[in-house]
PDB file of C-alpha atoms in Angstrom:
ATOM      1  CA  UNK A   1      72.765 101.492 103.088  1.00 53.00           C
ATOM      2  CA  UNK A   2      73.977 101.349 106.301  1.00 65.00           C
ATOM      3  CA  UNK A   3      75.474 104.068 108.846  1.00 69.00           C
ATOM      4  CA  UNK A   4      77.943 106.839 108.219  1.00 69.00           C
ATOM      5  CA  UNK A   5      78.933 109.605 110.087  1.00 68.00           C
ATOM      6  CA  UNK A   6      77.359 112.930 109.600  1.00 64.00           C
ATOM      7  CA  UNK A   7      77.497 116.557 110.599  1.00 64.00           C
ATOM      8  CA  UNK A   8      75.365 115.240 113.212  1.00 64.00           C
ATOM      9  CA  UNK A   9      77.109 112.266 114.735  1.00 66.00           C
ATOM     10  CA  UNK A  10      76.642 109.016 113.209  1.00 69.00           C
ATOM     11  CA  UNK A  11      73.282 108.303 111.572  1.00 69.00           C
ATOM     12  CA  UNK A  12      71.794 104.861 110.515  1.00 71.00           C
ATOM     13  CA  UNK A  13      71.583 101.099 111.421  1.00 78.00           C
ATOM     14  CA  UNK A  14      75.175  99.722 111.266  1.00 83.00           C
ATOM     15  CA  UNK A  15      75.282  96.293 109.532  1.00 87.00           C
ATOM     16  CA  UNK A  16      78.022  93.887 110.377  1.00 91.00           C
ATOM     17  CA  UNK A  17      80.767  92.252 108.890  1.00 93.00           C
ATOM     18  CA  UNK A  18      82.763  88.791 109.542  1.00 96.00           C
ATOM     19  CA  UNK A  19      85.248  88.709 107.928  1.00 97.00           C
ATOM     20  CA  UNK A  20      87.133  84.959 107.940  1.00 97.00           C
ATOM     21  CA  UNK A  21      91.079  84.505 107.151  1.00 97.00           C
ATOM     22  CA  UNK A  22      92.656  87.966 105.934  1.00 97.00           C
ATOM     23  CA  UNK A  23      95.856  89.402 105.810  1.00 97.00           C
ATOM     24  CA  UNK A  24      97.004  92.050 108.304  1.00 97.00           C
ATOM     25  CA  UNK A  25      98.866  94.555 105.883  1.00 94.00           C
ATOM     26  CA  UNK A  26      99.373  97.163 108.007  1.00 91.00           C
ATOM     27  CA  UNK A  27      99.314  98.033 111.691  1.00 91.00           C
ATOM     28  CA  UNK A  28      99.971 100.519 114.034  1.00 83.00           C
ATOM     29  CA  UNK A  29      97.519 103.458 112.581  1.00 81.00           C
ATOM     30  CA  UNK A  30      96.762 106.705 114.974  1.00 79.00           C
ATOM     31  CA  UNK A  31      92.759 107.672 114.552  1.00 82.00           C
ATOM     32  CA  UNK A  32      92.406 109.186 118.085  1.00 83.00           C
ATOM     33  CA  UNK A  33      93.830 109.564 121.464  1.00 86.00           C
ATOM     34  CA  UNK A  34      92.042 106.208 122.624  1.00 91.00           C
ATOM     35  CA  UNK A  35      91.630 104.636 118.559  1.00 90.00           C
ATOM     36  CA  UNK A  36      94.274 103.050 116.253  1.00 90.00           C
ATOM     37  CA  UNK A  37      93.709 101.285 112.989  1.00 91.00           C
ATOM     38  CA  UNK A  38      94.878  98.438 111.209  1.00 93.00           C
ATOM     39  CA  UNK A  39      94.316  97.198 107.330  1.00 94.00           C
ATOM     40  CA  UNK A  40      93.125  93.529 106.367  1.00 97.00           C
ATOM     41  CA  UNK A  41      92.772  92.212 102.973  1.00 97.00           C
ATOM     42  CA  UNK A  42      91.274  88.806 101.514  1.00 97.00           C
ATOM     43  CA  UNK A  43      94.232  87.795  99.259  1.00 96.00           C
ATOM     44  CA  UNK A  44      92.021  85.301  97.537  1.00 96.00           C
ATOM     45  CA  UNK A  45      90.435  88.403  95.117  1.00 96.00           C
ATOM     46  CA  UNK A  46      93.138  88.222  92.428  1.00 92.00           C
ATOM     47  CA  UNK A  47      92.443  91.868  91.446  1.00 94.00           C
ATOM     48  CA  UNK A  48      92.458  93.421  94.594  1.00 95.00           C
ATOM     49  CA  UNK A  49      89.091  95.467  94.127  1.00 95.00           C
ATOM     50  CA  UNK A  50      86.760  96.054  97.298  1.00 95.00           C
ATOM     51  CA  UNK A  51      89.155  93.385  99.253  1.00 96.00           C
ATOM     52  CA  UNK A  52      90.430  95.875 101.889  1.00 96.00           C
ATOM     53  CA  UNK A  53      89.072  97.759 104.712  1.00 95.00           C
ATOM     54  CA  UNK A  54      90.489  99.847 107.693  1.00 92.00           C
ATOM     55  CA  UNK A  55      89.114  98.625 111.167  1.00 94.00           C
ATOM     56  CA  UNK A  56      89.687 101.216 114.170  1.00 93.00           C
ATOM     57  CA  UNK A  57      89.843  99.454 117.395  1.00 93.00           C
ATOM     58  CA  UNK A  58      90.511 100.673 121.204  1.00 94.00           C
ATOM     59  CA  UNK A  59      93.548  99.134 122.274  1.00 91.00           C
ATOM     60  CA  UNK A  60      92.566  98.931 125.482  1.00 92.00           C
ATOM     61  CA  UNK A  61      89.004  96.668 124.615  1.00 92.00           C
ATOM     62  CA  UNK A  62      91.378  94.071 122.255  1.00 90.00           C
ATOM     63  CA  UNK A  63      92.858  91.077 123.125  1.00 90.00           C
ATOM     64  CA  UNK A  64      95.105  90.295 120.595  1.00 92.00           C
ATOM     65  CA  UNK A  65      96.792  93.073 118.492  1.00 91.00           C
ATOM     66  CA  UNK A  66      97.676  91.351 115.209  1.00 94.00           C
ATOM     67  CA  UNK A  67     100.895  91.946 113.284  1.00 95.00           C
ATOM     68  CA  UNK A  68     101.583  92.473 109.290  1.00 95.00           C
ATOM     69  CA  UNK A  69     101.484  89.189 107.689  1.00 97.00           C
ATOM     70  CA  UNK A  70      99.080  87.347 110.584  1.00 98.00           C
ATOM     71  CA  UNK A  71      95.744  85.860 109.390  1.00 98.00           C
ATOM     72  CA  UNK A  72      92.856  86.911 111.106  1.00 98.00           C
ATOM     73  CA  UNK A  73      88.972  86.743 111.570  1.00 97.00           C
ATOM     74  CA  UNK A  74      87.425  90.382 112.305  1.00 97.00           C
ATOM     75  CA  UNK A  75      84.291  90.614 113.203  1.00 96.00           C
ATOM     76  CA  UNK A  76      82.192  94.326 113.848  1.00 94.00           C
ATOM     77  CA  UNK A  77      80.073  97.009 112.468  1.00 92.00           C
ATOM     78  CA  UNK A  78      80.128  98.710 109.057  1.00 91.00           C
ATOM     79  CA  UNK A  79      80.547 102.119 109.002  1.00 88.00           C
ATOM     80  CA  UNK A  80      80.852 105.033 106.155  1.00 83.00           C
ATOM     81  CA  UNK A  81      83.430 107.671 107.579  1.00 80.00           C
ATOM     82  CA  UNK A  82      84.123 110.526 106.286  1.00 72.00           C
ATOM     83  CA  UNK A  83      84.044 109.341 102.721  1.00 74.00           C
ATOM     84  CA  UNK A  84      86.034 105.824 104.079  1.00 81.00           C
ATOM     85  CA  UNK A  85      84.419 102.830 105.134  1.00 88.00           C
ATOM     86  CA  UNK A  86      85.795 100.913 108.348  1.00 91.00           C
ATOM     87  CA  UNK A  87      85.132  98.282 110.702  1.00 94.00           C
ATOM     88  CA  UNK A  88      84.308  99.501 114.246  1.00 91.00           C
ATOM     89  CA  UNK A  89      84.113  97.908 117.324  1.00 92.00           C
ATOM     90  CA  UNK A  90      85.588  94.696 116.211  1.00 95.00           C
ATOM     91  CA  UNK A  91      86.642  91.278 117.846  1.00 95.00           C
ATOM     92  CA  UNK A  92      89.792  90.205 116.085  1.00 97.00           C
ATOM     93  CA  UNK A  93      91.027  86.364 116.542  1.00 97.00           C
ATOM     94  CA  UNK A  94      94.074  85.255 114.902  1.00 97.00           C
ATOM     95  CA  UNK A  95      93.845  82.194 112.248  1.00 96.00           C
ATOM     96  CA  UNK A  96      96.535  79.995 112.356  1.00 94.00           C
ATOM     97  CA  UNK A  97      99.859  80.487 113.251  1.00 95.00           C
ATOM     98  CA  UNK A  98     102.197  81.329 110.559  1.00 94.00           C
ATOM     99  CA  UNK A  99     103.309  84.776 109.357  1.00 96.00           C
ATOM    100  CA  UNK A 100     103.172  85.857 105.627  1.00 95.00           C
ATOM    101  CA  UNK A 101     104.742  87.864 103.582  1.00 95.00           C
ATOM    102  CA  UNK A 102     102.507  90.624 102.159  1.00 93.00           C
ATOM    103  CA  UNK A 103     101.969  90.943  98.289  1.00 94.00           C
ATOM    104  CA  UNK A 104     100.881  94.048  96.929  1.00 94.00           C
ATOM    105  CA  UNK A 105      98.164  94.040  94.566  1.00 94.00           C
ATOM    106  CA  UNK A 106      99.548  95.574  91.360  1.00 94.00           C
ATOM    107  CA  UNK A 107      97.986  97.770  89.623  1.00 93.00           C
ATOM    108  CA  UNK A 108      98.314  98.143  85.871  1.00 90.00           C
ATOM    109  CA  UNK A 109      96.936 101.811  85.249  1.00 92.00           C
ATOM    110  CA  UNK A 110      98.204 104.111  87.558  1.00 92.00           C
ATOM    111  CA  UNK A 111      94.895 106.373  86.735  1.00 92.00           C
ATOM    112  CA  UNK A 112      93.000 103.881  88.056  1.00 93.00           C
ATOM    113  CA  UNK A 113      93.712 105.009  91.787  1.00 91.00           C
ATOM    114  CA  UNK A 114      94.114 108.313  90.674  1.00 91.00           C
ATOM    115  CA  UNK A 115      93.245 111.375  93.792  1.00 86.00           C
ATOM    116  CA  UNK A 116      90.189 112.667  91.472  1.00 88.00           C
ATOM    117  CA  UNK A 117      88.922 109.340  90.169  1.00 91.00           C
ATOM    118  CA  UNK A 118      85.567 107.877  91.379  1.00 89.00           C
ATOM    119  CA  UNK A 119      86.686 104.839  90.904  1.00 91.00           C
ATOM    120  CA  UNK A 120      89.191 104.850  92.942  1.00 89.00           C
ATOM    121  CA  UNK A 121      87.235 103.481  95.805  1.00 90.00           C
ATOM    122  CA  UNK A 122      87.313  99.889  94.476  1.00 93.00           C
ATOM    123  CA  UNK A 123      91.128  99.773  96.016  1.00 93.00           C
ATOM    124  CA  UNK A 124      90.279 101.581  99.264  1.00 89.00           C
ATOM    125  CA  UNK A 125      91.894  99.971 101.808  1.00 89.00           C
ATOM    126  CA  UNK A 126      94.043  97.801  99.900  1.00 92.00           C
ATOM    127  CA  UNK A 127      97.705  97.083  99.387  1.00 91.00           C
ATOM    128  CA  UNK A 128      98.771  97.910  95.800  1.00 92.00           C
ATOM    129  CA  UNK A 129     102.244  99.354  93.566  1.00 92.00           C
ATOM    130  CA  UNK A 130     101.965 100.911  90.505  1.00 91.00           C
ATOM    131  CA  UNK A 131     105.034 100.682  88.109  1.00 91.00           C
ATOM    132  CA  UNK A 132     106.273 102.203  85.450  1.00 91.00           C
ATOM    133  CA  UNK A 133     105.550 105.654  86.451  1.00 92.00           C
ATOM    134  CA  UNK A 134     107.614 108.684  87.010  1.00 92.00           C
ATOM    135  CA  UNK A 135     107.343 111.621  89.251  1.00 87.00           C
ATOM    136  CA  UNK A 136     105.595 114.481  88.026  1.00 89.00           C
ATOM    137  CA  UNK A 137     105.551 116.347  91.141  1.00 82.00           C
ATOM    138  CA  UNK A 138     108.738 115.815  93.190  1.00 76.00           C
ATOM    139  CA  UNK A 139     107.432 118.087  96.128  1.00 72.00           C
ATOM    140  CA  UNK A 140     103.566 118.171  97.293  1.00 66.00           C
ATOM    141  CA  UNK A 141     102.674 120.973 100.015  1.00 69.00           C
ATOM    142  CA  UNK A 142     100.178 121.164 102.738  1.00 68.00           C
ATOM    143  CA  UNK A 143      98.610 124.411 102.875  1.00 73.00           C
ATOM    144  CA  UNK A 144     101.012 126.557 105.267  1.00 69.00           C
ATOM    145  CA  UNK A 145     103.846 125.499 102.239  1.00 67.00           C
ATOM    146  CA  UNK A 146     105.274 122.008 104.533  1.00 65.00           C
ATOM    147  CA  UNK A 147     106.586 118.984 102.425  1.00 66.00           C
ATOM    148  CA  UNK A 148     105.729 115.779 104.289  1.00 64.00           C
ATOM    149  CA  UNK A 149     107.567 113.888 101.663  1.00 67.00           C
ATOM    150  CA  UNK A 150     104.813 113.422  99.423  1.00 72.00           C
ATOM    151  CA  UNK A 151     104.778 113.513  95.235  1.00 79.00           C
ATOM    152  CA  UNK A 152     103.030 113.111  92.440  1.00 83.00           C
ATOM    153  CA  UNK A 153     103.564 110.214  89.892  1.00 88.00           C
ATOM    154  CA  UNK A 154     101.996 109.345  86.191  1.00 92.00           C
ATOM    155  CA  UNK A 155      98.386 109.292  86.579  1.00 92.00           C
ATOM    156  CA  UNK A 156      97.636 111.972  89.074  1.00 90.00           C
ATOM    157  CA  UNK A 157      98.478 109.151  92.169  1.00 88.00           C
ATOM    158  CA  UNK A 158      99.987 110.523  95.415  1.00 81.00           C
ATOM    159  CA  UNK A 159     102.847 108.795  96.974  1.00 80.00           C
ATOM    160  CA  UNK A 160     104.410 109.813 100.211  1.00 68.00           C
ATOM    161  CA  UNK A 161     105.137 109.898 103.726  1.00 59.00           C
ATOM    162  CA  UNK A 162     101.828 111.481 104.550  1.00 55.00           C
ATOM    163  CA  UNK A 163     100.961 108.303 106.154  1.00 54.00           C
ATOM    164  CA  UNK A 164     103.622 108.018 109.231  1.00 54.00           C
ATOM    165  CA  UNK A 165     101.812 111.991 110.241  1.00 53.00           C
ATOM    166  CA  UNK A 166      98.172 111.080 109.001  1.00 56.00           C
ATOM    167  CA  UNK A 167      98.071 107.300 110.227  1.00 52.00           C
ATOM    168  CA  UNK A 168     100.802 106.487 112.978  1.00 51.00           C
ATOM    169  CA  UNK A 169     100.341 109.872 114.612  1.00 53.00           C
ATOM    170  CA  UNK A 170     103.972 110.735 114.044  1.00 57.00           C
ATOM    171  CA  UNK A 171     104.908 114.218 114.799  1.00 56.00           C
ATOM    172  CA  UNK A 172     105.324 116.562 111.568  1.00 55.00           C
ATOM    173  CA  UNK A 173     108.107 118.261 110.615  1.00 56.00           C
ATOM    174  CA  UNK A 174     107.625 122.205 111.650  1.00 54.00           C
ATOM    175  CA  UNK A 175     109.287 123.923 108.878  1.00 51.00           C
ATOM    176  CA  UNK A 176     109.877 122.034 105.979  1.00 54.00           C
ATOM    177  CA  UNK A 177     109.647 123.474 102.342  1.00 57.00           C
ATOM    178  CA  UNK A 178     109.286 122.411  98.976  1.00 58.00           C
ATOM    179  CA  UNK A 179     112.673 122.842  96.691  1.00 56.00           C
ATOM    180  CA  UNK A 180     112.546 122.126  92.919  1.00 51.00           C
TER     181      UNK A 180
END
């Protein structure tokens, strides 16, 4: 329960989270023009599951911009969008002052964050590696036939680039192909 965004604009009560002493593991995320996005995780869940979440803040309403490896508190509202959940309209306050090095969560079965499986969801948000797996799609294209770097490894999980185009807002290559 809660609120998610809809065809028509966001719908429901948003609850709220407070979050106390997780791990920035990745900054710098383009959502909008005036929106970016950052990833925390609570490192004290040894498997990883449901310990991650985006939160999409307005740079220009933050005091403090945290950096990978900072502990922070995050406090805001819950929201479902499209498909992801996030944190919106936080307050973010650093904890402590030390910087740490971020641990992926590793993840055993690669199937387990598979692109079609449900169950995926549990490690939305978080930090993982798979190993052990090979490539068995070197080249994975966008619909106008563009390679953004990404493949295909054991398991049906995606691995790529995507992310600097998707995430940071990076500009994508115009006129890059797939090659065997």
């Amino acid at each position: 329960s809660g609120c998610f965004r809809g065809s028509g604009g966001i719908q429901g009560k948003c609850a709220t989270a407070d979050l106390q002493n997780v791990l920035v593991t990745a900054v710098g995320g383009y959502v909008s023009r005036n929106l970016r996005s950052l990833w925390v995780q609570d490192t004290t869940v040894a498997d990883g599951k449901y310990s991650g979440v985006k939160v999409v803040y307005n740079p220009s309403q933050i005091t403090y911009l945290p950096e990978v490896g900072h502990r922070v508190n995050v406090s805001g509202e819950i929201i479902e969008y499209y498909d992801g959940t996030q944190i919106q309209y936080p307050t973010i306050a650093r904890e402590g002052t030390a910087t740490e090095m971020v641990v992926p969560v590793v993840v055993a079965n690669s199937a387990d964050i598979a692109r079609d499986n449900p169950e995926a969801r549990q490690y939305e948000g978080v930090l993982v590696t798979v190993q052990n797996v090979d490539v068995t799609e070197a080249c994975f294209e966008d619909s106008r036939g563009r390679d953004f770097g990404g493949f295909i490894v054991t398991g049906n999980v995606m691995v790529g680039t995507a992310f600097n185009y998707d995430y940071n807002g990076d500009y994508r290559p115009s006129s890059v192909e797939c090659f065997d």
